[in-house]
PDB file of C-alpha atoms in Angstrom:
ATOM      1  CA  LEU S  16      88.473 -25.312 -33.183  1.00  0.00           C
ATOM      2  CA  LEU S  17      86.945 -28.502 -31.754  1.00  0.00           C
ATOM      3  CA  VAL S  18      90.341 -30.123 -31.549  1.00  0.00           C
ATOM      4  CA  PHE S  19      91.711 -27.089 -29.678  1.00  0.00           C
ATOM      5  CA  LEU S  20      88.781 -27.174 -27.210  1.00  0.00           C
ATOM      6  CA  GLY S  21      89.229 -30.880 -26.707  1.00  0.00           C
ATOM      7  CA  LEU S  22      92.883 -30.365 -25.844  1.00  0.00           C
ATOM      8  CA  ALA S  23      92.154 -27.414 -23.578  1.00  0.00           C
ATOM      9  CA  LEU S  24      89.466 -29.024 -21.431  1.00  0.00           C
ATOM     10  CA  PRO S  25      91.545 -31.731 -19.682  1.00  0.00           C
ATOM     11  CA  GLY S  26      93.900 -29.045 -18.327  1.00  0.00           C
ATOM     12  CA  THR S  27      91.033 -27.221 -16.621  1.00  0.00           C
ATOM     13  CA  GLN S  28      89.898 -30.282 -14.689  1.00  0.00           C
ATOM     14  CA  GLY S  29      91.647 -31.106 -11.460  1.00  0.00           C
ATOM     15  CA  LYS S  30      92.356 -34.451  -9.989  1.00  0.00           C
ATOM     16  CA  ILE S  31      89.224 -36.458  -9.293  1.00  0.00           C
ATOM     17  CA  ILE S  32      89.865 -38.149  -5.968  1.00  0.00           C
ATOM     18  CA  SER S  33      88.335 -41.600  -5.685  1.00  0.00           C
ATOM     19  CA  ARG S  34      85.765 -42.206  -2.973  1.00  0.00           C
ATOM     20  CA  CYS S  35      88.015 -44.625  -1.151  1.00  0.00           C
ATOM     21  CA  GLU S  36      90.973 -42.263  -1.226  1.00  0.00           C
ATOM     22  CA  MET S  37      88.793 -39.378  -0.030  1.00  0.00           C
ATOM     23  CA  VAL S  38      87.630 -41.473   2.968  1.00  0.00           C
ATOM     24  CA  ARG S  39      91.291 -42.215   3.793  1.00  0.00           C
ATOM     25  CA  ILE S  40      92.218 -38.534   3.533  1.00  0.00           C
ATOM     26  CA  LEU S  41      89.329 -37.453   5.755  1.00  0.00           C
ATOM     27  CA  ARG S  42      90.098 -40.117   8.376  1.00  0.00           C
ATOM     28  CA  ARG S  43      93.820 -39.345   8.321  1.00  0.00           C
ATOM     29  CA  ASN S  44      93.048 -35.648   8.884  1.00  0.00           C
ATOM     30  CA  GLY S  45      90.707 -36.176  11.851  1.00  0.00           C
ATOM     31  CA  PHE S  46      87.318 -35.444  10.274  1.00  0.00           C
ATOM     32  CA  GLU S  47      85.550 -38.353  12.031  1.00  0.00           C
ATOM     33  CA  GLY S  48      83.752 -36.767  14.968  1.00  0.00           C
ATOM     34  CA  PHE S  49      85.135 -33.318  14.162  1.00  0.00           C
ATOM     35  CA  GLU S  50      82.638 -30.708  15.426  1.00  0.00           C
ATOM     36  CA  GLY S  51      79.949 -33.362  15.650  1.00  0.00           C
ATOM     37  CA  THR S  52      80.343 -34.536  12.044  1.00  0.00           C
ATOM     38  CA  THR S  53      81.191 -37.880  10.507  1.00  0.00           C
ATOM     39  CA  VAL S  54      83.331 -38.880   7.579  1.00  0.00           C
ATOM     40  CA  ALA S  55      80.048 -39.789   5.842  1.00  0.00           C
ATOM     41  CA  ASP S  56      78.824 -36.202   6.291  1.00  0.00           C
ATOM     42  CA  TRP S  57      82.011 -34.839   4.715  1.00  0.00           C
ATOM     43  CA  MET S  58      81.862 -37.393   1.881  1.00  0.00           C
ATOM     44  CA  CYS S  59      78.355 -36.267   1.074  1.00  0.00           C
ATOM     45  CA  LEU S  60      79.464 -32.619   1.089  1.00  0.00           C
ATOM     46  CA  VAL S  61      82.468 -33.292  -1.175  1.00  0.00           C
ATOM     47  CA  LYS S  62      80.454 -35.421  -3.581  1.00  0.00           C
ATOM     48  CA  TYR S  63      77.654 -32.893  -4.095  1.00  0.00           C
ATOM     49  CA  GLU S  64      79.723 -29.707  -3.834  1.00  0.00           C
ATOM     50  CA  SER S  65      82.643 -30.638  -6.083  1.00  0.00           C
ATOM     51  CA  GLY S  66      82.199 -34.169  -7.407  1.00  0.00           C
ATOM     52  CA  TYR S  67      85.583 -34.971  -5.733  1.00  0.00           C
ATOM     53  CA  ASN S  68      87.282 -32.539  -8.170  1.00  0.00           C
ATOM     54  CA  THR S  69      90.194 -30.645  -6.656  1.00  0.00           C
ATOM     55  CA  LYS S  70      89.754 -27.766  -9.143  1.00  0.00           C
ATOM     56  CA  ALA S  71      85.984 -27.365  -8.841  1.00  0.00           C
ATOM     57  CA  TYR S  72      84.866 -23.761  -9.307  1.00  0.00           C
ATOM     58  CA  ASN S  73      81.434 -22.143  -9.131  1.00  0.00           C
ATOM     59  CA  ASN S  74      80.660 -18.520  -9.913  1.00  0.00           C
ATOM     60  CA  ASN S  75      77.768 -17.323  -7.719  1.00  0.00           C
ATOM     61  CA  GLY S  76      77.735 -13.799  -9.089  1.00  0.00           C
ATOM     62  CA  PRO S  77      78.936 -11.654  -6.207  1.00  0.00           C
ATOM     63  CA  SER S  78      81.190 -14.442  -4.855  1.00  0.00           C
ATOM     64  CA  ARG S  79      82.715 -17.698  -5.993  1.00  0.00           C
ATOM     65  CA  ASP S  80      83.302 -21.201  -4.537  1.00  0.00           C
ATOM     66  CA  TYR S  81      86.682 -22.892  -4.857  1.00  0.00           C
ATOM     67  CA  GLY S  82      88.164 -26.362  -4.544  1.00  0.00           C
ATOM     68  CA  ILE S  83      87.062 -29.750  -3.357  1.00  0.00           C
ATOM     69  CA  PHE S  84      85.072 -28.282  -0.404  1.00  0.00           C
ATOM     70  CA  GLN S  85      83.775 -25.321  -2.472  1.00  0.00           C
ATOM     71  CA  ILE S  86      85.096 -22.682  -0.083  1.00  0.00           C
ATOM     72  CA  ASN S  87      83.450 -19.295  -0.617  1.00  0.00           C
ATOM     73  CA  SER S  88      85.335 -16.120  -1.468  1.00  0.00           C
ATOM     74  CA  LYS S  89      82.953 -13.826   0.439  1.00  0.00           C
ATOM     75  CA  TYR S  90      83.906 -15.241   3.822  1.00  0.00           C
ATOM     76  CA  TRP S  91      86.786 -17.660   3.734  1.00  0.00           C
ATOM     77  CA  CYS S  92      89.360 -17.016   0.968  1.00  0.00           C
ATOM     78  CA  ASN S  93      90.565 -14.065  -1.063  1.00  0.00           C
ATOM     79  CA  ASP S  94      90.169 -14.134  -4.829  1.00  0.00           C
ATOM     80  CA  GLY S  95      90.887 -10.428  -5.341  1.00  0.00           C
ATOM     81  CA  ARG S  96      87.452  -9.958  -6.964  1.00  0.00           C
ATOM     82  CA  THR S  97      84.926 -10.350  -4.166  1.00  0.00           C
ATOM     83  CA  ALA S  98      83.916  -7.048  -2.598  1.00  0.00           C
ATOM     84  CA  GLY S  99      84.056  -7.104   1.179  1.00  0.00           C
ATOM     85  CA  SER S 100      85.799 -10.486   1.373  1.00  0.00           C
ATOM     86  CA  LYS S 101      86.487 -11.502   4.983  1.00  0.00           C
ATOM     87  CA  ASP S 102      89.322 -13.956   4.035  1.00  0.00           C
ATOM     88  CA  ALA S 103      88.880 -15.717   7.406  1.00  0.00           C
ATOM     89  CA  CYS S 104      91.196 -18.579   6.338  1.00  0.00           C
ATOM     90  CA  HIS S 105      93.913 -16.095   5.279  1.00  0.00           C
ATOM     91  CA  ILE S 106      94.437 -17.828   1.969  1.00  0.00           C
ATOM     92  CA  SER S 107      94.286 -17.005  -1.690  1.00  0.00           C
ATOM     93  CA  CYS S 108      91.343 -18.798  -3.304  1.00  0.00           C
ATOM     94  CA  SER S 109      93.642 -19.871  -6.133  1.00  0.00           C
ATOM     95  CA  LYS S 110      95.551 -22.057  -3.639  1.00  0.00           C
ATOM     96  CA  LEU S 111      92.361 -24.077  -3.289  1.00  0.00           C
ATOM     97  CA  LEU S 112      92.443 -25.035  -6.991  1.00  0.00           C
ATOM     98  CA  ASN S 113      95.215 -27.554  -7.073  1.00  0.00           C
ATOM     99  CA  ASP S 114      95.716 -31.256  -6.404  1.00  0.00           C
ATOM    100  CA  ASN S 115      97.261 -30.639  -2.976  1.00  0.00           C
ATOM    101  CA  ILE S 116      94.242 -30.269  -0.701  1.00  0.00           C
ATOM    102  CA  GLU S 117      96.074 -29.531   2.567  1.00  0.00           C
ATOM    103  CA  ASP S 118      95.040 -25.858   2.423  1.00  0.00           C
ATOM    104  CA  ASP S 119      91.488 -26.893   1.611  1.00  0.00           C
ATOM    105  CA  ILE S 120      91.444 -29.194   4.644  1.00  0.00           C
ATOM    106  CA  ARG S 121      92.746 -26.531   7.032  1.00  0.00           C
ATOM    107  CA  CYS S 122      90.161 -24.007   5.827  1.00  0.00           C
ATOM    108  CA  ALA S 123      87.258 -26.513   5.815  1.00  0.00           C
ATOM    109  CA  LYS S 124      88.079 -27.423   9.425  1.00  0.00           C
ATOM    110  CA  LYS S 125      88.228 -23.759  10.384  1.00  0.00           C
ATOM    111  CA  ILE S 126      84.804 -23.211   8.797  1.00  0.00           C
ATOM    112  CA  ALA S 127      83.302 -26.213  10.603  1.00  0.00           C
ATOM    113  CA  ARG S 128      84.961 -25.176  13.898  1.00  0.00           C
ATOM    114  CA  GLU S 129      83.593 -21.624  13.714  1.00  0.00           C
ATOM    115  CA  ALA S 130      80.158 -22.730  12.572  1.00  0.00           C
ATOM    116  CA  HIS S 131      80.051 -25.821  14.862  1.00  0.00           C
ATOM    117  CA  GLY S 132      79.389 -28.160  11.973  1.00  0.00           C
ATOM    118  CA  LEU S 133      78.539 -28.091   8.299  1.00  0.00           C
ATOM    119  CA  SER S 134      75.879 -25.404   8.292  1.00  0.00           C
ATOM    120  CA  PRO S 135      77.857 -22.932   6.081  1.00  0.00           C
ATOM    121  CA  TRP S 136      77.601 -25.324   3.205  1.00  0.00           C
TER     122      TRP S 136
END
């Protein structure tokens, strides 16, 4: 059983993006100065919300947080399980749980744009 669990765990963890690579991604995608935020603000958010893990997941009870930015299923994505989901980013939450974070970036920027900063997190 322990061998099976040991083999199963690595598959559940996403790519851990290095700090330097995350800075490059954020700069390349225009996060510096976006809605009054800095790359440092976003780095802090990503570090403490997901630990730079592209497949980070947190069950909050009535809703769940998905991906590197921990985007919530109540307001921003649709996981098919959250009652009254707004799905404001028009995306399946499962698309936020992969190593390609383009969808995550688009949704995170929409959240920051609509909230005028990082207050939703």
